[in-house]
Tab-separated table of C-alpha atoms and ligand atoms in Angstrom:
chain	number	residue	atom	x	y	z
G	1	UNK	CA	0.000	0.000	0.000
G	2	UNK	CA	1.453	3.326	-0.882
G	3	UNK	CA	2.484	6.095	1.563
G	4	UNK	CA	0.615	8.803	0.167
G	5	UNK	CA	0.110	11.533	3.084
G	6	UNK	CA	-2.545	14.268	1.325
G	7	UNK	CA	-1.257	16.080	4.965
G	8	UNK	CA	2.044	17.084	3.375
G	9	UNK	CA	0.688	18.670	0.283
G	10	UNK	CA	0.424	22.322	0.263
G	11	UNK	CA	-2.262	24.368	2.012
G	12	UNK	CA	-3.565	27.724	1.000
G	13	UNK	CA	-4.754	30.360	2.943
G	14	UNK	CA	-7.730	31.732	1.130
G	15	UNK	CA	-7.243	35.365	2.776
G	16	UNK	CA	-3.805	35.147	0.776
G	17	UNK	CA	-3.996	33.344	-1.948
G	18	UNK	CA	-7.891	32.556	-2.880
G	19	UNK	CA	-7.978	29.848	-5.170
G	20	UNK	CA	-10.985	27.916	-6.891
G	21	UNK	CA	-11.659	24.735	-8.701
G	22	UNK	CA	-14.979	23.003	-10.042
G	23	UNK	CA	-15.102	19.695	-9.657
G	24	UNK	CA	-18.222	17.059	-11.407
G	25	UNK	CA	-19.922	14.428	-9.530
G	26	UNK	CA	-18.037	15.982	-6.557
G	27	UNK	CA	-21.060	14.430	-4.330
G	28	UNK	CA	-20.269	10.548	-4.389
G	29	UNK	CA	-17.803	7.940	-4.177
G	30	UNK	CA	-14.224	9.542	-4.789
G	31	UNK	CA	-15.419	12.788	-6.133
G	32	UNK	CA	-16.811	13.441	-2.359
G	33	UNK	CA	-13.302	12.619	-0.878
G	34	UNK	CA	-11.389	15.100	-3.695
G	35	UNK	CA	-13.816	17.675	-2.400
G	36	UNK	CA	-13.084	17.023	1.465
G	37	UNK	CA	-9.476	17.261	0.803
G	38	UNK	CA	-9.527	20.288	-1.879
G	39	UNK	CA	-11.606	21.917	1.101
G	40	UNK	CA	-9.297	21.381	4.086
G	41	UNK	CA	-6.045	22.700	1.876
G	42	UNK	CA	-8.103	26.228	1.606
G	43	UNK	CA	-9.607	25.653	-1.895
G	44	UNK	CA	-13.091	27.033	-2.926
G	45	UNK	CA	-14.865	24.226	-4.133
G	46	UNK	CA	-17.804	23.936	-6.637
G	47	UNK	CA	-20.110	20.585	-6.693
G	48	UNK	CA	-21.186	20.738	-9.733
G	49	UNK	CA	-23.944	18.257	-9.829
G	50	UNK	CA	-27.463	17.002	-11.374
G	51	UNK	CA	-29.678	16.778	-8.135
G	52	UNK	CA	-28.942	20.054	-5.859
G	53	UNK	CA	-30.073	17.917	-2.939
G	54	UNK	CA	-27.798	15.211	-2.396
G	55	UNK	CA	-25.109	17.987	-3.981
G	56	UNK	CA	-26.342	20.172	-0.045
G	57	UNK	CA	-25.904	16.439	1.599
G	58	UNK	CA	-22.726	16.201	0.597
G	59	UNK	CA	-21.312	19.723	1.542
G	60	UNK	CA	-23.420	19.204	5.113
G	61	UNK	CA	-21.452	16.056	5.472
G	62	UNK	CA	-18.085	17.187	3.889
G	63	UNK	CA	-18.099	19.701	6.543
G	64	UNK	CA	-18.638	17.407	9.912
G	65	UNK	CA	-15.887	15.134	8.998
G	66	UNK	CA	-13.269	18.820	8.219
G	67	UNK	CA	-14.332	19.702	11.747
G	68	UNK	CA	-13.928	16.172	12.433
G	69	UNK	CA	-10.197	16.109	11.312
G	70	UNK	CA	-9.394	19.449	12.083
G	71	UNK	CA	-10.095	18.346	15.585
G	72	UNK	CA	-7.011	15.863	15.813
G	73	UNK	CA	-4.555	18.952	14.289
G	74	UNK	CA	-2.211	20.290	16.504
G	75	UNK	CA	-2.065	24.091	17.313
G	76	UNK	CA	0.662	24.808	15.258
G	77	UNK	CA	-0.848	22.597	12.342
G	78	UNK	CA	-4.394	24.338	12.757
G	79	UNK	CA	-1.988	27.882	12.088
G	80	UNK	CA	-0.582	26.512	8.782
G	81	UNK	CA	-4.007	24.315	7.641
G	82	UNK	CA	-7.039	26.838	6.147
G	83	UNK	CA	-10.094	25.410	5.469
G	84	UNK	CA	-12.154	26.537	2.421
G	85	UNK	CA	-15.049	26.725	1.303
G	86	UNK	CA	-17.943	24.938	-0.532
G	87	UNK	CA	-20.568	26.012	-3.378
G	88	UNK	CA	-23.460	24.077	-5.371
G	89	UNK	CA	-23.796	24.244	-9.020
G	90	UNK	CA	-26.142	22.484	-11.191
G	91	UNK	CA	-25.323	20.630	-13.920
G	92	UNK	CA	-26.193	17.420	-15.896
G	93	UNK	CA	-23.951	16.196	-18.404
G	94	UNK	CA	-26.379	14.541	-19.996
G	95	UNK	CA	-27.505	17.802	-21.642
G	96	UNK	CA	-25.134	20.369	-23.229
G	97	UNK	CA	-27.552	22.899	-22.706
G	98	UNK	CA	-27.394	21.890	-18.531
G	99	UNK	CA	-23.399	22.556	-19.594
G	100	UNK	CA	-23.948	26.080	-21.350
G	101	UNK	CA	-25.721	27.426	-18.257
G	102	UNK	CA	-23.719	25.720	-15.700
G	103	UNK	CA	-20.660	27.547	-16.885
G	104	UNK	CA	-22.701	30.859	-17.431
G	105	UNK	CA	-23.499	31.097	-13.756
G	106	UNK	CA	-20.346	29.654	-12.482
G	107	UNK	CA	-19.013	33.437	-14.597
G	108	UNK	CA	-21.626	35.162	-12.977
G	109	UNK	CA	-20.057	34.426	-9.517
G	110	UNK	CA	-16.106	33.733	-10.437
G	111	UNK	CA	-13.695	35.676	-12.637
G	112	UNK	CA	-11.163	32.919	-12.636
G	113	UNK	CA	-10.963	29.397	-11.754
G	114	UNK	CA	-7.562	27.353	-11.063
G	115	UNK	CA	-8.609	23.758	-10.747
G	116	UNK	CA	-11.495	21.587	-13.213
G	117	UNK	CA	-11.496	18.263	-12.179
G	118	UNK	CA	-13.977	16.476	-14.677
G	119	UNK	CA	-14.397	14.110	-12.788
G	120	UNK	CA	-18.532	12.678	-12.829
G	121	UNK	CA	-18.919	9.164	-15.104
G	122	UNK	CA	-21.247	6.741	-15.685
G	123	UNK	CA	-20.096	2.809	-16.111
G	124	UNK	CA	-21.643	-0.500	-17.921
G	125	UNK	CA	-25.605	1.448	-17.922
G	126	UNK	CA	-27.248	-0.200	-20.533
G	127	UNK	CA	-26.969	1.345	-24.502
G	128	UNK	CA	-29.029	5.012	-24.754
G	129	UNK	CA	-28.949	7.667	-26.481
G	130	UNK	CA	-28.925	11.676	-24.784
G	131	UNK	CA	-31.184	14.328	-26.496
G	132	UNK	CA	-28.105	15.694	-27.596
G	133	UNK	CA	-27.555	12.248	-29.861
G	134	UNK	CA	-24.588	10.888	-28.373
G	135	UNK	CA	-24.679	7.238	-26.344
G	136	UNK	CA	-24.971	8.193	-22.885
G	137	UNK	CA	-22.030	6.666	-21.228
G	138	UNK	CA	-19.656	9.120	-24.249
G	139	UNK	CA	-21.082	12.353	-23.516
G	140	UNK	CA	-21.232	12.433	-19.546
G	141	UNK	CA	-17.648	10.764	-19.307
G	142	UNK	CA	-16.126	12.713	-21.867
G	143	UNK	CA	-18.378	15.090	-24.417
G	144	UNK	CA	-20.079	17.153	-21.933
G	145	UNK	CA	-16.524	17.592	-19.800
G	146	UNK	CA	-15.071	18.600	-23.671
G	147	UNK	CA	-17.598	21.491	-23.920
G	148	UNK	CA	-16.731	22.462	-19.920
G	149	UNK	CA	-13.503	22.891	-20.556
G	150	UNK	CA	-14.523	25.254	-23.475
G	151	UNK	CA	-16.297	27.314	-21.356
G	152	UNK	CA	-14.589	27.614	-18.673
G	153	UNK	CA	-10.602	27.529	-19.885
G	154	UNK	CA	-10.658	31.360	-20.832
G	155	UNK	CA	-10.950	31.931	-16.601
G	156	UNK	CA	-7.712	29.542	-16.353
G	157	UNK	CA	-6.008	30.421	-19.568
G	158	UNK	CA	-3.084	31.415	-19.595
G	159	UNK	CA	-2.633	34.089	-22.568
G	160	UNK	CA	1.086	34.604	-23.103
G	161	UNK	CA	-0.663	37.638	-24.434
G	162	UNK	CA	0.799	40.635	-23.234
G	163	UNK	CA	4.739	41.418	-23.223
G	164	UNK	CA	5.630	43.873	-20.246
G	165	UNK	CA	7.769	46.557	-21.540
G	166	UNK	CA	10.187	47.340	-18.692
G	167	UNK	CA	10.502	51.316	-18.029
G	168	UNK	CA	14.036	51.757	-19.458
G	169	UNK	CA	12.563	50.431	-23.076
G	170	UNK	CA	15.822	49.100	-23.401
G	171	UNK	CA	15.553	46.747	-26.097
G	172	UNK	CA	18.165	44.327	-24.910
G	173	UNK	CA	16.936	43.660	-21.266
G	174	UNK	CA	14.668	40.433	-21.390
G	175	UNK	CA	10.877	41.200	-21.341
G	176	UNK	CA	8.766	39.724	-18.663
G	177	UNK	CA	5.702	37.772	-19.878
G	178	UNK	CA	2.712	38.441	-18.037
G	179	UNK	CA	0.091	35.221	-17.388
G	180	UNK	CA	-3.343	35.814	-16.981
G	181	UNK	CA	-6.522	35.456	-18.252
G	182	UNK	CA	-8.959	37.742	-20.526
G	183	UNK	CA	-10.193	39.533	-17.169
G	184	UNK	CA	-6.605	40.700	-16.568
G	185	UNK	CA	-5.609	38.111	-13.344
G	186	UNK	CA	-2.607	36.096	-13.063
G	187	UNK	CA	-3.560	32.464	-12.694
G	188	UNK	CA	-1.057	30.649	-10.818
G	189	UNK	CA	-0.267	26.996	-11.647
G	190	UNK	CA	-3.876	25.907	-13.641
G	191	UNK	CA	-4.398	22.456	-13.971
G	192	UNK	CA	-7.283	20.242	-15.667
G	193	UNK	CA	-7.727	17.023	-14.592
G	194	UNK	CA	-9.590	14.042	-16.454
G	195	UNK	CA	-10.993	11.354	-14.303
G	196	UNK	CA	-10.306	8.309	-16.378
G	197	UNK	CA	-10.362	4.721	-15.628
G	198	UNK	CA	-7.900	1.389	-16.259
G	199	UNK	CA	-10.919	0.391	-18.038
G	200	UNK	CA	-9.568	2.628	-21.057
G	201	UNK	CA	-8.076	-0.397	-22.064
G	202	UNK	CA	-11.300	-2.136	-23.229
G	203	UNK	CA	-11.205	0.087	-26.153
G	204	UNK	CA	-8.223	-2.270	-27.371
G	205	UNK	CA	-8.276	-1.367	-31.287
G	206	UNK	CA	-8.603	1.710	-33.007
G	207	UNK	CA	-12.241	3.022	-33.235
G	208	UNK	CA	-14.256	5.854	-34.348
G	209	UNK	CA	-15.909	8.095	-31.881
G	210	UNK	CA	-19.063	7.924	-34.257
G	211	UNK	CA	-19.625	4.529	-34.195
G	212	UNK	CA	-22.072	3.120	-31.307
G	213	UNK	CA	-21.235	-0.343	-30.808
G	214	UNK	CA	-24.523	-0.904	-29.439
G	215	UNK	CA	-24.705	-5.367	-30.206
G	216	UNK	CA	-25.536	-7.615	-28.030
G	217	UNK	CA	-24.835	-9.046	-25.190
G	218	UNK	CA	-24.346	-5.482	-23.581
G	219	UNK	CA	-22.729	-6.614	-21.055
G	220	UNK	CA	-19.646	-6.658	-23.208
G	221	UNK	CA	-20.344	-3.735	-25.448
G	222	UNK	CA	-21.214	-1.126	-22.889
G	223	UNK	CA	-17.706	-1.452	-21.111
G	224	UNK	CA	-16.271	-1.388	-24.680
G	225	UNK	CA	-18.535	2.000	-24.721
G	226	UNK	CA	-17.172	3.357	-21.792
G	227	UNK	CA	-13.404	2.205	-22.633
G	228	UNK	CA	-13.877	4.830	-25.197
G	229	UNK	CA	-15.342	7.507	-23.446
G	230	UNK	CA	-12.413	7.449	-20.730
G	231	UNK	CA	-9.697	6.439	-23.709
G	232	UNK	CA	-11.043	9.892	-25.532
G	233	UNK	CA	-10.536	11.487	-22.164
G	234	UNK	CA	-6.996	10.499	-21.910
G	235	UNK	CA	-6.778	11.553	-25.704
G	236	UNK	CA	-8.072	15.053	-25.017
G	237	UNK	CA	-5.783	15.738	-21.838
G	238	UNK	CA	-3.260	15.088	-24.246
G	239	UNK	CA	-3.795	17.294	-26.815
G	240	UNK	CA	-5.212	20.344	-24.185
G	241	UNK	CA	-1.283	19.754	-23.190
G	242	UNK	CA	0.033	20.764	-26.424
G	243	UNK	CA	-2.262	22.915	-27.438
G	244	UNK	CA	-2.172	24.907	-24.390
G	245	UNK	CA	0.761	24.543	-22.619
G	246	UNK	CA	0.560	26.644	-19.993
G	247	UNK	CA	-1.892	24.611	-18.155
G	248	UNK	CA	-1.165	21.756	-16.535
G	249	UNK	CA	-3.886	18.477	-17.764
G	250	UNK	CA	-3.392	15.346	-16.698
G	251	UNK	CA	-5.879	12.153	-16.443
G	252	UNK	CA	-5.740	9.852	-13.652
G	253	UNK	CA	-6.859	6.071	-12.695
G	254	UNK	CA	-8.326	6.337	-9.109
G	255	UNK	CA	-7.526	2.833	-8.554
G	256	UNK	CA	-10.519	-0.451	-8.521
G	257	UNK	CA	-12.902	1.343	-5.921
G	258	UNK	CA	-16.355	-0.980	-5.763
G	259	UNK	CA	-17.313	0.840	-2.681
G	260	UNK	CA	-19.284	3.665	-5.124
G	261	UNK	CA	-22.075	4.009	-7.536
G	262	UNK	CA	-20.614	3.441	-9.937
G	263	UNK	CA	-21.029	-0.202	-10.196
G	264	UNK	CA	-24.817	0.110	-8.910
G	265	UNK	CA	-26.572	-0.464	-12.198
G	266	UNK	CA	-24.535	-3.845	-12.391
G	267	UNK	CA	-25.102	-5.138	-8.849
G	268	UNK	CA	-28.917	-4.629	-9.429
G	269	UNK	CA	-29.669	-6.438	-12.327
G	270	UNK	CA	-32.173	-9.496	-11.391
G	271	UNK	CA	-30.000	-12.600	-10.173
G	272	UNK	CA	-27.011	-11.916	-11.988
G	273	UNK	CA	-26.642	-8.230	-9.844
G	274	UNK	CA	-26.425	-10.236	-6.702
G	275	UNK	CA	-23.515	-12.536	-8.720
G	276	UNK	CA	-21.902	-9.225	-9.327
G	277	UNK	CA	-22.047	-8.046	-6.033
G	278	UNK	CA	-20.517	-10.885	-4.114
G	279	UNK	CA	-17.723	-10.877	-7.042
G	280	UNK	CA	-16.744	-7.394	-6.205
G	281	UNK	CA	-17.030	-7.468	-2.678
G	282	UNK	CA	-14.417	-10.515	-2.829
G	283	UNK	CA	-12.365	-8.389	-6.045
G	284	UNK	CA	-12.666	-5.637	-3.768
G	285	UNK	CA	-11.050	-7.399	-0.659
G	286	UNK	CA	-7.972	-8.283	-2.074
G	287	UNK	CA	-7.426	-5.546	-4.685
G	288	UNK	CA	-9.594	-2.260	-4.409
G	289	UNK	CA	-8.993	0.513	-2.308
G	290	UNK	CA	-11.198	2.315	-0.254
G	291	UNK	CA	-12.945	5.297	-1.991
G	292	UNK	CA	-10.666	7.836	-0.041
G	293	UNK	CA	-7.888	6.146	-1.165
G	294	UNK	CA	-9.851	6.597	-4.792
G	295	UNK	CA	-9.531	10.356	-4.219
G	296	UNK	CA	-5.597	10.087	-3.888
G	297	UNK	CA	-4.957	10.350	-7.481
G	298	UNK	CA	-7.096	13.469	-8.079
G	299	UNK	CA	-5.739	14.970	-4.647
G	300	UNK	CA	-2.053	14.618	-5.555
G	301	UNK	CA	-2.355	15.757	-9.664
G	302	UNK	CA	-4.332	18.840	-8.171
G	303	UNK	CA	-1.973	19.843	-5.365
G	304	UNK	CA	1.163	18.133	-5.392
G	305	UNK	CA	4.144	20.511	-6.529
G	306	UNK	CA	5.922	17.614	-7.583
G	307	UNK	CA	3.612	17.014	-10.699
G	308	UNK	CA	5.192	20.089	-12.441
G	309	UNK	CA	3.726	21.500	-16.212
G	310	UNK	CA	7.343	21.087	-17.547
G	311	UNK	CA	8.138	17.927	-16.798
G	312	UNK	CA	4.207	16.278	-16.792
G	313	UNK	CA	2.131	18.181	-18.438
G	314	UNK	CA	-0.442	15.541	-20.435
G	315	UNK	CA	0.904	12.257	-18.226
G	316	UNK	CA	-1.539	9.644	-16.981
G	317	UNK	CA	-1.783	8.665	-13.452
G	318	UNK	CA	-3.060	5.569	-11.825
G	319	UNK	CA	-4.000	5.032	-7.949
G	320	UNK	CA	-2.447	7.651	-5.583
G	321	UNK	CA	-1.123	9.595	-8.324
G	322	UNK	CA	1.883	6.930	-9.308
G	323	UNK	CA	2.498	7.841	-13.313
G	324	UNK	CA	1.420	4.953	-15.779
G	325	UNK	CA	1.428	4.597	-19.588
G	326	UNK	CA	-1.575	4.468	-20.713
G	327	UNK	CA	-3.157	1.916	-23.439
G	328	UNK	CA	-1.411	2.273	-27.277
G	329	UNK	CA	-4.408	3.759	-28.767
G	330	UNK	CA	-4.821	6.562	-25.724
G	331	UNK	CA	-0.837	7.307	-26.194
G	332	UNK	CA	-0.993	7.732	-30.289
G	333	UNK	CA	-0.934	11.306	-30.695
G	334	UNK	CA	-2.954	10.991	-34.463
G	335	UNK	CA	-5.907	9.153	-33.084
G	336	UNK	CA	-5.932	11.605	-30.274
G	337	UNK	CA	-5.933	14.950	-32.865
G	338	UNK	CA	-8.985	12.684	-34.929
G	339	UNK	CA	-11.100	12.272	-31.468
G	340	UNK	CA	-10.177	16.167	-30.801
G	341	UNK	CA	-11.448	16.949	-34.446
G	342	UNK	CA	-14.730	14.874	-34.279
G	343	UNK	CA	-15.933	15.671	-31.054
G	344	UNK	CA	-15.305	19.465	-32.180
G	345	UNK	CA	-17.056	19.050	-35.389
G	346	UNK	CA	-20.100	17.040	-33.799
G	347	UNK	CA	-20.320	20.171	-30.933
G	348	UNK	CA	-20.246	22.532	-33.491
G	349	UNK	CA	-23.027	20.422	-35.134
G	350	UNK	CA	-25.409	20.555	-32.638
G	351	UNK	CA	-24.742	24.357	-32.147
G	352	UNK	CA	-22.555	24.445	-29.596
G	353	UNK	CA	-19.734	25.767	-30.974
G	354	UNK	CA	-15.928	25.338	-29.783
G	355	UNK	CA	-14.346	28.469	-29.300
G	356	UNK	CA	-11.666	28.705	-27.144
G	357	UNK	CA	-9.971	25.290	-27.401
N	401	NAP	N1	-14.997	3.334	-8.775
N	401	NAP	C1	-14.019	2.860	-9.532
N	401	NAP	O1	-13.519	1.758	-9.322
N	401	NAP	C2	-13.503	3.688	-10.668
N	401	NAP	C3	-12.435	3.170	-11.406
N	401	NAP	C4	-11.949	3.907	-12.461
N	401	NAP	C5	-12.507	5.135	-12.760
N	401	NAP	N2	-13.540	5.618	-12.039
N	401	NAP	C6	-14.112	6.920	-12.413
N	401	NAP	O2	-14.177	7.744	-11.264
N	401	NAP	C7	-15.226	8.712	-11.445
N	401	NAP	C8	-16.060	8.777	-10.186
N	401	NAP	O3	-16.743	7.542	-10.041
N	401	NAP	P1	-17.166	6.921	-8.641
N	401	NAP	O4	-16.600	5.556	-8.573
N	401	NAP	O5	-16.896	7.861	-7.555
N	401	NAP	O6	-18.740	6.730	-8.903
N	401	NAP	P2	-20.031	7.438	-8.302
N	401	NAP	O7	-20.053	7.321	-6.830
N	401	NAP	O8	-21.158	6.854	-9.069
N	401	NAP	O9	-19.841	8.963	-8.688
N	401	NAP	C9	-20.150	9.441	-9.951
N	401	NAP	C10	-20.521	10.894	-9.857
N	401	NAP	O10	-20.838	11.364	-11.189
N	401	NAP	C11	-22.064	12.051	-11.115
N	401	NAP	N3	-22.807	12.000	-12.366
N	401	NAP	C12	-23.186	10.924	-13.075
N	401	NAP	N4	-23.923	11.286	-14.143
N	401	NAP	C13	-24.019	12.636	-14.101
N	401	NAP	C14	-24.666	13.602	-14.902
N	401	NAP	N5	-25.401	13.263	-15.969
N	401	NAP	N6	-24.543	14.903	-14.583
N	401	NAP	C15	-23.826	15.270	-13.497
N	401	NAP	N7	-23.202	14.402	-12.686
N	401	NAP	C16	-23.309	13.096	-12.981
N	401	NAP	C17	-22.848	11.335	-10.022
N	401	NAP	O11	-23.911	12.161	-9.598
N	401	NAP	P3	-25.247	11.512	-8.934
N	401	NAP	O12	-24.876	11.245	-7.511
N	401	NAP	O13	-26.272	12.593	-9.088
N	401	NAP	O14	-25.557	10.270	-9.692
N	401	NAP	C18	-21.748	11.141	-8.995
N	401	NAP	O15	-21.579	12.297	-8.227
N	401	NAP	C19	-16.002	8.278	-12.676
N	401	NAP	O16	-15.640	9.065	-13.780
N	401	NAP	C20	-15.545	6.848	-12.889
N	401	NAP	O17	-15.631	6.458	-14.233
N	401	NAP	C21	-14.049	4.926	-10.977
């Protein structure tokens, strides 16, 4: 079992050094944890979620077990350690229209945002489509978290716009070039982070984003659906590396965690769901984690000053943040630029047009 300690990653005092990050299905399973932790090391959290209510739950609970561990700090611990704070949002990523206004009142109340953690998924649900015409498993794993990241990425962006002319205008002292985004402030260390899964790997060979490999039985077919909505996701934090460099994107592997959700659709299927459930409780035993230790991957890409954009921007990440190579077809940098160019051309379809990315 690894050593990871999220107690010796940095802490920010908000009074200082406010900073703010959005996370998806922050109300569940390992999403909850990356919340609790993002919120004890100062950070101003949005939940952005699809039912407000157990999104309140969460942030009621989330906030009993801070005191709860806050309790157990020492004095001179509780002087370094600030604790954040905690806001709803709605979304559903089942409907890019849900996106559009998520992000419009997430500008309303923020003018700049360090941290999206795109995070929410779905897993093995059986073959549907969204009103927007993708399968459903594709667009809240990956479309819908495409068109976020739109959105929001001018608040994080870095635009190596502006050159600072020093007083002097002496042409041969070095200019200084100023970060920040299009509302003029300095965004310090951005990162984007792509919850993906090992289960990438079930999208083995090289296949088009169009195609909806809906055959039976599904039981086979949906994970092959959801390999390639987290093997697109690994894809995009790829490219987002190149094509904007000076934000940090990574995707992560939280590690086998049968403790959540997500699995829920399985383990209640007549007769067989009860087969599933025993399976993972015994998989679980001997090789999951516990859905803190889920978090542990998410907690160290967002905080960790070791993960550094020069050295790791667009890297994959497996349970507590150890680096891993992902699958051959998430790694090849052409099928990566043809996911980026569909999933751009199919937005702009359906009127939601990519603009910033
Ligand atoms: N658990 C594992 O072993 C494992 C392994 C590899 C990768 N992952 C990935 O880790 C991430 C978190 O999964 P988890 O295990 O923590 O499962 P979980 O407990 O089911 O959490 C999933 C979260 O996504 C949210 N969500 C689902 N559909 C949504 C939608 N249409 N709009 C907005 N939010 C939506 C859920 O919200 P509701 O509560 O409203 O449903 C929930 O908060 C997923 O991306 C998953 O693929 C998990």
């Amino acid at each position: 079992m690894s050593s990871f300690d999220p107690n010796l990653l940095p802490y920010y005092n908000p009074d200082v050094e406010r900073r703010v990050c959005l996370i998806t299905g922050g109300n569940s399973g390992l999403g909850y944890y990356t919340v609790l932790h993002l919120y004890l090391h100062g950070y101003a959290v949005y939940l952005a979620g699809r039912n407000q209510q157990l999104v309140s739950n969460a942030i009621e609970s989330i906030k009993k077990e801070a005191i709860l561990r806050r309790s157990k700090y020492t004095h001179s611990q509780l002087e370094k350690r600030f604790l954040g704070t905690m806001h709803r949002l709605q979304i559903d990523l089942l409907s890019l229209d849900s996106v559009e206004l998520a992000t419009k009142e997430f500008k309303q109340k923020e003018k700049y945002l360090h941290l999206l953690i795109l995070n929410a998924g779905i897993m093995a649900v059986p073959y549907n489509k969204t009103n927007d015409g993708f399968e459903v498993q594709l667009q809240t794993c990956y479309i819908s978290h495409f068109l976020l990241t739109d959105r929001l990425i001018d608040l994080m962006s870095s635009v190596e716009s502006d050159v600072k002319v020093n007083e002097s205008n002496d042409k041969t002292e070095k200019c200084d070039i100023v970060i920040c985004n299009k509302f003029g402030t300095v965004i310090k260390d951005p990162r984007i982070i792509f919850v993906s899964s090992i289960g990438h790997w079930f999208a083995f060979f090289h296949y088009s984003l169009d195609y909806q490999y809906n055959y039976f039985p599904n039981i086979i077919f949906t994970l092959f659906r959801y390999g390639m909505a987290k093997c697109a996701g690994i894809q995009f934090t790829k490219t987002l590396a190149k094509r904007h460099p000076s934000i940090l994107s990574v995707s992560v592997h939280p590690g086998i965690v049968l403790n959540t959700n997500l699995f829920s659709h399985l383990t209640h299927l007549p007769l067989i769901g009860t087969i599933f459930w025993v399976f993972f409780q015994i998989f679980a035993w001997f090789l999951g984690v516990t859905n803190e230790e889920g978090s542990f991957s998410s907690v160290r890409c967002s905080l960790s000053d070791d993960i550094d954009i020069s050295n790791d921007n667009g890297k994959f990440y497996s349970t507590f943040g150890i680096e891993m190579t992902p699958s051959r077809i998430a790694s090849n940098e052409k099928y990566s630029e043809e996911s980026w160019a569909w999933t751009v051309q199919e937005l702009n379809k359906r009127g939601h047009n990519i603009n910033s990315l």
